[in-house]
mmCIF file of C-alpha atoms in Angstrom:
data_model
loop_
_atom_site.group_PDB
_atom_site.id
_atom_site.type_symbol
_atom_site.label_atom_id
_atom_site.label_comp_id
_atom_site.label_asym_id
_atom_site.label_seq_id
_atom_site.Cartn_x
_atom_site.Cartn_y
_atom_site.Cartn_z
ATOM 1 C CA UNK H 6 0.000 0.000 0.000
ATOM 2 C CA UNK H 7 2.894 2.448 0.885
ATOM 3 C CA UNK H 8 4.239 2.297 -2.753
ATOM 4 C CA UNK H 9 1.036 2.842 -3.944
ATOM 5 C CA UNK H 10 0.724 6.248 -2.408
ATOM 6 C CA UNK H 11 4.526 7.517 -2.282
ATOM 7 C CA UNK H 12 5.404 6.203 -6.264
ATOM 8 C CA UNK H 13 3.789 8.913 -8.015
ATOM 9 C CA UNK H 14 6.113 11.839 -6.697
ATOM 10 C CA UNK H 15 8.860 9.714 -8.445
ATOM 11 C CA UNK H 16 7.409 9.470 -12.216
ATOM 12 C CA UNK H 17 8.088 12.147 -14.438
ATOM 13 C CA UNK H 18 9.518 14.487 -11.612
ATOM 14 C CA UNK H 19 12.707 12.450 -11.750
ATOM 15 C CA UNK H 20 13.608 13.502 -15.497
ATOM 16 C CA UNK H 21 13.691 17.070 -14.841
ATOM 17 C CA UNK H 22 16.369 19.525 -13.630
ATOM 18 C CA UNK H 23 13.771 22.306 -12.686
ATOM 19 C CA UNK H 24 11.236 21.409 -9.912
ATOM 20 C CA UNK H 25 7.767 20.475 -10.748
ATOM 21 C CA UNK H 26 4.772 18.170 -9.586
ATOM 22 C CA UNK H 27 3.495 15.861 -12.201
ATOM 23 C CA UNK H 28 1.553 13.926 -9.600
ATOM 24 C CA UNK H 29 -2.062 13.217 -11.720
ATOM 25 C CA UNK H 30 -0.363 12.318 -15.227
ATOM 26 C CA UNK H 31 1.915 10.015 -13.051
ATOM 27 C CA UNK H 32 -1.090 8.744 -11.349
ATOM 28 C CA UNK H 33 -3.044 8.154 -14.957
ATOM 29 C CA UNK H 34 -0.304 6.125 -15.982
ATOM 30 C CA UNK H 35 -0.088 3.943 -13.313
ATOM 31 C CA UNK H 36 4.287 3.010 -12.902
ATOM 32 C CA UNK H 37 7.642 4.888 -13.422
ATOM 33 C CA UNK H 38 8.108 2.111 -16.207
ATOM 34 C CA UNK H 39 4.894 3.933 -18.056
ATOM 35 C CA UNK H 40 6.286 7.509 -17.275
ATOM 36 C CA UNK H 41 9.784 6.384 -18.489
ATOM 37 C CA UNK H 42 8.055 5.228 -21.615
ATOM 38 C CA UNK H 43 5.767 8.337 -22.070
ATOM 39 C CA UNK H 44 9.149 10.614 -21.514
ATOM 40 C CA UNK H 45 11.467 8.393 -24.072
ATOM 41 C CA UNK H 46 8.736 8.904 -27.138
ATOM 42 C CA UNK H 47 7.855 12.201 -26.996
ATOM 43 C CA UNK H 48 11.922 13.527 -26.207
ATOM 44 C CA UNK H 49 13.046 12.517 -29.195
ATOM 45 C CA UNK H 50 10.392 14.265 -31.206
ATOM 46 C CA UNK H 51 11.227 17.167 -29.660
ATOM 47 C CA UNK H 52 15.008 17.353 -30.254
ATOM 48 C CA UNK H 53 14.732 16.091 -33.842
ATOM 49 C CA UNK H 54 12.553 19.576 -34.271
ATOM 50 C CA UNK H 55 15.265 21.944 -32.471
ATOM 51 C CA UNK H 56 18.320 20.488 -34.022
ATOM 52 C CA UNK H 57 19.096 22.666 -36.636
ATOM 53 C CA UNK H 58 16.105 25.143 -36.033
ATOM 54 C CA UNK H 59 16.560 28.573 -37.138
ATOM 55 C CA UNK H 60 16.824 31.280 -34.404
ATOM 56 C CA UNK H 61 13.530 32.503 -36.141
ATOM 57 C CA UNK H 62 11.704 29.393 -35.140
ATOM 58 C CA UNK H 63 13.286 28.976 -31.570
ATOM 59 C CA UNK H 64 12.104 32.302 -31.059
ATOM 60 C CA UNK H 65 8.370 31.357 -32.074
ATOM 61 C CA UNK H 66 8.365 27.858 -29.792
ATOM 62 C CA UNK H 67 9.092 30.403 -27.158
ATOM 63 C CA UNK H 68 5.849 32.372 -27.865
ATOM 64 C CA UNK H 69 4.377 29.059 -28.218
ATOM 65 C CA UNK H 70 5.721 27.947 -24.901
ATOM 66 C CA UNK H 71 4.511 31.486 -22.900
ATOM 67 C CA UNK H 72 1.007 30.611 -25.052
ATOM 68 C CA UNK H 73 0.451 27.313 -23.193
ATOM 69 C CA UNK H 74 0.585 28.987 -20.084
ATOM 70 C CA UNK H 75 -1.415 31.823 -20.957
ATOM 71 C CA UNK H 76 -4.176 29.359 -22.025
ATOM 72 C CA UNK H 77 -3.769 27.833 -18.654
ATOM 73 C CA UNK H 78 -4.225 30.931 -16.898
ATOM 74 C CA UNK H 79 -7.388 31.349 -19.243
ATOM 75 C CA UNK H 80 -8.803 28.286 -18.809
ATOM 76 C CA UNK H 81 -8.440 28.420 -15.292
ATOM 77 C CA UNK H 82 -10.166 32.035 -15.001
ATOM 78 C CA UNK H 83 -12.916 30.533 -17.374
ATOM 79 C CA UNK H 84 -13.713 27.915 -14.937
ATOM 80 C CA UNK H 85 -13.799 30.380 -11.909
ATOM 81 C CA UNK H 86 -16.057 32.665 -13.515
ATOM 82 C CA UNK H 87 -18.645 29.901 -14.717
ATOM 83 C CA UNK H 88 -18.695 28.899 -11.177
ATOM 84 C CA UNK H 89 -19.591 32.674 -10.087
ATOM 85 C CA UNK H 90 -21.863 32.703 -13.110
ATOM 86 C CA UNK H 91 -23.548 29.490 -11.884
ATOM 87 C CA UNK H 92 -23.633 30.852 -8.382
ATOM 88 C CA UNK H 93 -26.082 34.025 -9.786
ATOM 89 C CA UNK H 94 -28.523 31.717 -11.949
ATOM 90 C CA UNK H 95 -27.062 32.436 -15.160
ATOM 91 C CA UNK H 96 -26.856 29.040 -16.695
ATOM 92 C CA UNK H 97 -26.377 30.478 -20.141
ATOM 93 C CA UNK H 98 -22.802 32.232 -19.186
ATOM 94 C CA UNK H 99 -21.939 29.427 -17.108
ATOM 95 C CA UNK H 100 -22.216 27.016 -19.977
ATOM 96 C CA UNK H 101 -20.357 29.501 -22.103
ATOM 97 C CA UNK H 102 -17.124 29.923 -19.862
ATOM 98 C CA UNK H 103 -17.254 26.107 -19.455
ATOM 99 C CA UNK H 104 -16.891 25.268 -22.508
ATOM 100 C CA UNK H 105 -14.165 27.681 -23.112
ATOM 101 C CA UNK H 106 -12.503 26.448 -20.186
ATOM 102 C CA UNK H 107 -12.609 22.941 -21.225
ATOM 103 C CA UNK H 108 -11.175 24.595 -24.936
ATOM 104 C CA UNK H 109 -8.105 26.643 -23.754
ATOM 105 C CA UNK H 110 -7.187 23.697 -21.343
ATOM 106 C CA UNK H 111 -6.739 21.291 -24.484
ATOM 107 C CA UNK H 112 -5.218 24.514 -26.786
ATOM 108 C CA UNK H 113 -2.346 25.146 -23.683
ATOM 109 C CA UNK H 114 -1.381 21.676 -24.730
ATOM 110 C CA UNK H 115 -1.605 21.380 -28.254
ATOM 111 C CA UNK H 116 0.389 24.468 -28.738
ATOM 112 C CA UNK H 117 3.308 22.358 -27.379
ATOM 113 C CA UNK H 118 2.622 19.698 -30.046
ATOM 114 C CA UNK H 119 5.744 18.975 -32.119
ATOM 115 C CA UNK H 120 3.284 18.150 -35.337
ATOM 116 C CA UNK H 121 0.927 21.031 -34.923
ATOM 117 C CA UNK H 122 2.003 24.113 -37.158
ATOM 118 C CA UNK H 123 1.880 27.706 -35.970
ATOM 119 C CA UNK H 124 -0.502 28.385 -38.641
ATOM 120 C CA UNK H 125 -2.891 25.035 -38.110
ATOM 121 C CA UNK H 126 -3.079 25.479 -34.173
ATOM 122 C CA UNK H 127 -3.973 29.717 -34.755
ATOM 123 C CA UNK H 128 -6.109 28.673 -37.712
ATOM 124 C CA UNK H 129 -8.062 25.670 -35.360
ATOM 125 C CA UNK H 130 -11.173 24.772 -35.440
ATOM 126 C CA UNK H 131 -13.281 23.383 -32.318
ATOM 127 C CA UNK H 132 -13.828 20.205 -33.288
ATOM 128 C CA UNK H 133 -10.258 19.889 -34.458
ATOM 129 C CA UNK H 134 -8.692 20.635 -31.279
ATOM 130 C CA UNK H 135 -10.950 18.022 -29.433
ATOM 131 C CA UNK H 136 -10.128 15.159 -32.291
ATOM 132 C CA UNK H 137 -6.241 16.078 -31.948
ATOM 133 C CA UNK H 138 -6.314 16.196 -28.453
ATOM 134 C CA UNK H 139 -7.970 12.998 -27.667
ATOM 135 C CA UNK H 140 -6.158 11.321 -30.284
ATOM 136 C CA UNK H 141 -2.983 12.434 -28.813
ATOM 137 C CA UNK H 142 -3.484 12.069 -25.018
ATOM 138 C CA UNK H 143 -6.591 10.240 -23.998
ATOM 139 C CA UNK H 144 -6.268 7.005 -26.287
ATOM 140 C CA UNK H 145 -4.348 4.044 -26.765
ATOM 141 C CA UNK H 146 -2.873 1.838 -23.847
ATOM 142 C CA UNK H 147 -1.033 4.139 -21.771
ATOM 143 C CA UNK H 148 -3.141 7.059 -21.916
ATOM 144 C CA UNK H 149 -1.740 10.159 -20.195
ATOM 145 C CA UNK H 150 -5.277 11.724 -19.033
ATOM 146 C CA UNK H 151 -8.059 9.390 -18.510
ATOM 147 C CA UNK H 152 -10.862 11.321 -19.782
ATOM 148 C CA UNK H 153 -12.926 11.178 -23.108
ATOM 149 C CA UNK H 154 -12.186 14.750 -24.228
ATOM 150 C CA UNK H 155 -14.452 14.091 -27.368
ATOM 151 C CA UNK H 156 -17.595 13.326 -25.211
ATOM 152 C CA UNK H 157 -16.938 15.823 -22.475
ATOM 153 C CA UNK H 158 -16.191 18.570 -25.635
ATOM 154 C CA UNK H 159 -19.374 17.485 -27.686
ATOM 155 C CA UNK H 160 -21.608 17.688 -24.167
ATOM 156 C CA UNK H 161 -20.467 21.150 -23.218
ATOM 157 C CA UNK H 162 -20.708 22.494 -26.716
ATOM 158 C CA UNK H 163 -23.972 21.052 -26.774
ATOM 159 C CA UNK H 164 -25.020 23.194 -23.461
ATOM 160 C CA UNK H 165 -23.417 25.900 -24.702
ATOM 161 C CA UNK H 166 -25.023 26.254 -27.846
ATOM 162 C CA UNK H 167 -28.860 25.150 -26.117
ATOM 163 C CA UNK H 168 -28.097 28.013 -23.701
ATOM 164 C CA UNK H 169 -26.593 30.806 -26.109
ATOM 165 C CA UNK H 170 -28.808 29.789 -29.109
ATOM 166 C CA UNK H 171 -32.334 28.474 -27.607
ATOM 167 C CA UNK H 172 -32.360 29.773 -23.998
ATOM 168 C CA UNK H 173 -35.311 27.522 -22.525
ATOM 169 C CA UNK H 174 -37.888 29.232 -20.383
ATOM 170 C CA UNK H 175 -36.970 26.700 -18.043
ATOM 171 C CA UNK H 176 -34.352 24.294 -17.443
ATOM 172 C CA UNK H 177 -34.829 21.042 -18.764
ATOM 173 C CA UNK H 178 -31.530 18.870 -17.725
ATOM 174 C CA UNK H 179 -32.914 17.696 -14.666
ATOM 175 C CA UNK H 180 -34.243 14.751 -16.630
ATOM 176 C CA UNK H 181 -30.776 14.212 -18.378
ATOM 177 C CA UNK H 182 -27.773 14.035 -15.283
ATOM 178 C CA UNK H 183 -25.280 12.923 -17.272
ATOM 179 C CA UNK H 184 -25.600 15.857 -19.611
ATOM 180 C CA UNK H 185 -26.549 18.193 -16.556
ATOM 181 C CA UNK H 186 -22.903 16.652 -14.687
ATOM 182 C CA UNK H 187 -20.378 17.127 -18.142
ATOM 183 C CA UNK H 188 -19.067 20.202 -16.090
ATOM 184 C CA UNK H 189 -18.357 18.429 -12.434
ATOM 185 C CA UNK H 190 -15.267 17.209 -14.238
ATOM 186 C CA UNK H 191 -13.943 20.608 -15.545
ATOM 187 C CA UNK H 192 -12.043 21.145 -12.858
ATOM 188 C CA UNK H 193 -9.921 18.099 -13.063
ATOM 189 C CA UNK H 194 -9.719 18.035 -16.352
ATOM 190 C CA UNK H 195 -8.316 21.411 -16.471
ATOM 191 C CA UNK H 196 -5.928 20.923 -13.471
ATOM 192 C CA UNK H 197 -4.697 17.881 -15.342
ATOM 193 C CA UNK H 198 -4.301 19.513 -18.935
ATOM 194 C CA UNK H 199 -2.086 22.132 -17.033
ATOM 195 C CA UNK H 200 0.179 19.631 -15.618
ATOM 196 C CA UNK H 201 0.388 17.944 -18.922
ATOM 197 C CA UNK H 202 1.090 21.079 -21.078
ATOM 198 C CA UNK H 203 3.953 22.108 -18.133
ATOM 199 C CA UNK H 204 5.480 18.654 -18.726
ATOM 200 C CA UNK H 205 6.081 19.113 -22.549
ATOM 201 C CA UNK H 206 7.489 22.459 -21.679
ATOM 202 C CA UNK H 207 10.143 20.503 -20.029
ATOM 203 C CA UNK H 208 10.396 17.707 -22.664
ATOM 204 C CA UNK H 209 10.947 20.711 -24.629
ATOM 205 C CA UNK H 210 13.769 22.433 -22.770
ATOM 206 C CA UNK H 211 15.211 19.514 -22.153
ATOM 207 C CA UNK H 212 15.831 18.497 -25.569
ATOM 208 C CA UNK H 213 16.839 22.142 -26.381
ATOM 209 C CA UNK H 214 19.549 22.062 -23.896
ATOM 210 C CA UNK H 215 20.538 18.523 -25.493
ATOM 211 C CA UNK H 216 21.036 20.606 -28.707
ATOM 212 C CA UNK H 217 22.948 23.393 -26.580
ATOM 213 C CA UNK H 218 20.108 26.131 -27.332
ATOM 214 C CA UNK H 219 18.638 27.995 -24.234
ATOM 215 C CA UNK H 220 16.854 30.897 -25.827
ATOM 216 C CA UNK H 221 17.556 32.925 -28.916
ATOM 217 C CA UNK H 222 18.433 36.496 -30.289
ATOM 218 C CA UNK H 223 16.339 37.742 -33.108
ATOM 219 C CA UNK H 224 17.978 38.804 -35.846
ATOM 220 C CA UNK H 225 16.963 42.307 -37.387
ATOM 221 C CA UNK H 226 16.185 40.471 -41.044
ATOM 222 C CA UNK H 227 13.301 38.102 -38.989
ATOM 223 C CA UNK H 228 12.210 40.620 -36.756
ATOM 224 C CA UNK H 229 9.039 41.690 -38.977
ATOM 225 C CA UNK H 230 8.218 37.924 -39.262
ATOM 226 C CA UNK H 231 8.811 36.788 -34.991
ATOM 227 C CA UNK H 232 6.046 40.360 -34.762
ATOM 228 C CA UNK H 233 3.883 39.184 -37.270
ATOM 229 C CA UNK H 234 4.202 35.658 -35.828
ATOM 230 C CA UNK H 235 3.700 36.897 -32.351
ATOM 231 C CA UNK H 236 0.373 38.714 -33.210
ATOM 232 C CA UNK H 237 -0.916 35.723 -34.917
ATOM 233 C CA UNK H 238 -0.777 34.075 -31.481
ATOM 234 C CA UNK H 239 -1.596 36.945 -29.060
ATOM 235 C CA UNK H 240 -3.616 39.943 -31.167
ATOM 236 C CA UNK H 241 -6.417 39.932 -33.128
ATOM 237 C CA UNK H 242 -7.832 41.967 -35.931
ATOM 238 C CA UNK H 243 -10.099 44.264 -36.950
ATOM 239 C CA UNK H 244 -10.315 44.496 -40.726
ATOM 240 C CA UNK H 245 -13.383 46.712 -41.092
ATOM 241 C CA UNK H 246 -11.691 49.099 -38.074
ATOM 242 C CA UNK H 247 -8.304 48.559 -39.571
ATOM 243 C CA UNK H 248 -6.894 47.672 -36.385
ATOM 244 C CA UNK H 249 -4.421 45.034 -34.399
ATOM 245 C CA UNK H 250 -5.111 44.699 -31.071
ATOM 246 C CA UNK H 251 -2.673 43.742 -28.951
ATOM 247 C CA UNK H 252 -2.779 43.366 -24.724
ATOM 248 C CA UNK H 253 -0.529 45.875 -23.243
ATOM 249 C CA UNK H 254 1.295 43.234 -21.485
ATOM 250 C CA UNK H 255 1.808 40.990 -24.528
ATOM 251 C CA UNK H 256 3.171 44.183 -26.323
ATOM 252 C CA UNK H 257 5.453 45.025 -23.233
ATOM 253 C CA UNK H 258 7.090 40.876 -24.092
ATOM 254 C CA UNK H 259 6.798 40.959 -27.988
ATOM 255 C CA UNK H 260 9.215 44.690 -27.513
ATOM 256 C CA UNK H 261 10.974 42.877 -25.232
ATOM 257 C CA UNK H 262 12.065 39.375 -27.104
ATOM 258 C CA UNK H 263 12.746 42.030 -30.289
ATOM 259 C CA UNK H 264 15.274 44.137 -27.830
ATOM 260 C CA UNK H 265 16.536 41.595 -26.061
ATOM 261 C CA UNK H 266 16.134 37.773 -27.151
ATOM 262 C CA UNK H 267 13.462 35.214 -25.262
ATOM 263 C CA UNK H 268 14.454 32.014 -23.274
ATOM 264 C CA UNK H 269 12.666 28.859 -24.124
ATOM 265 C CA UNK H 270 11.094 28.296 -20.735
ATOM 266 C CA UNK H 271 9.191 25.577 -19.121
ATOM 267 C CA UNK H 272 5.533 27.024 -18.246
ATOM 268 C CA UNK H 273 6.535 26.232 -14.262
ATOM 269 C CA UNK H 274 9.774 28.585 -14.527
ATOM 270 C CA UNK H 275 7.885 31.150 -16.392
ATOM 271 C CA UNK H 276 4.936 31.035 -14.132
ATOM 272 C CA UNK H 277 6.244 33.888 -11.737
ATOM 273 C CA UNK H 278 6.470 36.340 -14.738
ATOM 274 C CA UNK H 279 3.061 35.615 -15.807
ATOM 275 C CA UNK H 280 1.409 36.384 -11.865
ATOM 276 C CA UNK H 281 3.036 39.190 -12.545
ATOM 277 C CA UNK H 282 1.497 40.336 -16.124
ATOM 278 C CA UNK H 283 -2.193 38.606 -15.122
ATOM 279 C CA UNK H 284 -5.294 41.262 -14.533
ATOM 280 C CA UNK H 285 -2.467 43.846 -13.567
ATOM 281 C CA UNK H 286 -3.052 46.861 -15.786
ATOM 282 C CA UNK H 287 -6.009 48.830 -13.587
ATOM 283 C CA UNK H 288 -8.275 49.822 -15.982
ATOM 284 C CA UNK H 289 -11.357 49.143 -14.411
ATOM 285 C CA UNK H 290 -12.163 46.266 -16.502
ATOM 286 C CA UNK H 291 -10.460 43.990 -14.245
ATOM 287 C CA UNK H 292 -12.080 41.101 -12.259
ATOM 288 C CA UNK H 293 -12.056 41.070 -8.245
ATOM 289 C CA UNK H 294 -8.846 40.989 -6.779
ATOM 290 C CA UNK H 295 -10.661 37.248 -4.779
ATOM 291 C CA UNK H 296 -11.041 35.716 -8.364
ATOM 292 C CA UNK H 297 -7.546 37.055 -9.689
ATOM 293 C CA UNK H 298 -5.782 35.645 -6.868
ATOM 294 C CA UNK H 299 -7.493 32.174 -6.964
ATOM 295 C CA UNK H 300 -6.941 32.201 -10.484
ATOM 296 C CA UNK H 301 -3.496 32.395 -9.836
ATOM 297 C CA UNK H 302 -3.147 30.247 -6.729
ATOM 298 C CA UNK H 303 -4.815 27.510 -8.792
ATOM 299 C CA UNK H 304 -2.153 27.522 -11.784
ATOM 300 C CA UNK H 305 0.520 28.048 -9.695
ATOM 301 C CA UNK H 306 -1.131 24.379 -7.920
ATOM 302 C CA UNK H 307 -1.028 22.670 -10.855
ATOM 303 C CA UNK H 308 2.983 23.297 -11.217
#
């Protein structure tokens, strides 16, 4: 019984330099043999992609990299706000910022996908990112998360759209639990899509420091296609208004990787930085300070 509880602390945690709790994924896969086998695939895959990269494309797996973890702050803030949404009667945004919980959780991850294209993953459709990601994570005979992401994405975008697109007069899921209960596992599922997107963050490190990279300096002859890159992960545009919008705070690292080069970070090591960027710039727009902090204390949990 002892080995059963203390074994899971020693799964993918030992294959790291930098500190991190992979507890759940080590769980899912039941052995260190299983972790050791999970680890020895995916490695590979990630320093056949870095040897030889241009600085040009280490610099965008580094946007890719702070992307994951800006999805998992997302998703996580998603969650917390359909519970507050739920806790005033409004089923309709509570569906809604499931769902997009459940959606950003599976994105963090798939934007660390070896396979997955810059312009494929910004380009993504729904259904896509639910097929990929179950493919990838939640099948075969080691799994890595034991949920069916397809089911759980098809039953919240099936509230979602009921609730956004025919808002009943009354609510008529009392007669269908399992469809009423897709969300009670949103939180888990999230949790555990943070942990998983952190530990190919480190796959991805690690192989980079196999292949002696650490970061990268732009060079002036790629720095119009790292900003246009950059904005086709962070901004989005306006075409009838003509305009690029762009958070201040993704701005403030996009001038800052141009300036000064960008480390290829591990979402844990990076985590700090982005506490530091989340819900800061007082505008009035901002959340409470209760749900920004939770929001926080939650991702920095999963890590």
């Amino acid at each position: 019984m002892a080995s059963i509880v203390t074994w899971p602390n020693n799964g993918f945690e030992s294959y790291f330099e930098y500190v991190s709790s992979f507890v759940h994924l080590n769980i899912n896969l039941g052995s260190p043999e299983a972790c050791k086998r999970y680890h020895d695939s995916w490695l590979p895959r990630y320093r056949h992609l870095l040897e030889g990269a241009s600085a040009l494309e280490v610099a965008i797996w580094c946007v890719r990299c702070r992307q994951a973890l800006k999805l998992s702050f997302s998703a996580t803030y998603f969650a917390l706000s359909a519970n507050d949404a739920r806790d005033i009667k409004c089923s309709a945004s509570a569906y809604y910022l499931d769902y997009y919980a459940m959606l950003h959780a599976m994105w963090a991850v798939l934007f660390l996908h070896p396979n997955e294209s810059l312009e494929a993953l910004t380009d993504i459709t729904h259904s896509k990112i639910a097929n990929v990601f179950d493919s990838c994570f939640c099948k075969g005979a080691e799994p890595v998360l034991r949920y069916d992401a397809i089911t759980l994405a098809e039953d919240m975008r099936f509230l979602r759209e009921y609730y956004s697109y025919r808002m009943p007069l009354n609510s008529p899921l009392t007669t269908h639990p399992k469809l009423a209960g897709a969300r009670v596992n949103l939180g888990g599922f999230v949790k555990q899509c943070i942990q998983l997107a952190n530990l190919h963050s480190h796959l991805i490190r690690k192989a980079a420091e196999r292949v002696e990279i650490t970061g990268t300096k732009i060079p002036d002859a790629d720095c119009g296609a790292f900003r246009d890159a950059f904005f086709r992960i962070n901004g989005k545009e306006h075409s009838s208004r003509k305009l690029r919008l762009l958070d201040p705070a993704d701005q403030e690292t996009l001038d800052e990787y141009i300036s000064q080069g960008c480390d290829l970070l591990p979402l844990s090591l990076e985590y700090e930085h982005m506490y530091d960027n989340f819900m800061t710039y007082a505008d009035g727009t901002q959340p409470e300070e209760a749900v920004i902090q939770m929001t926080r204390q939650l991702v920095g949990n999963a890590f």
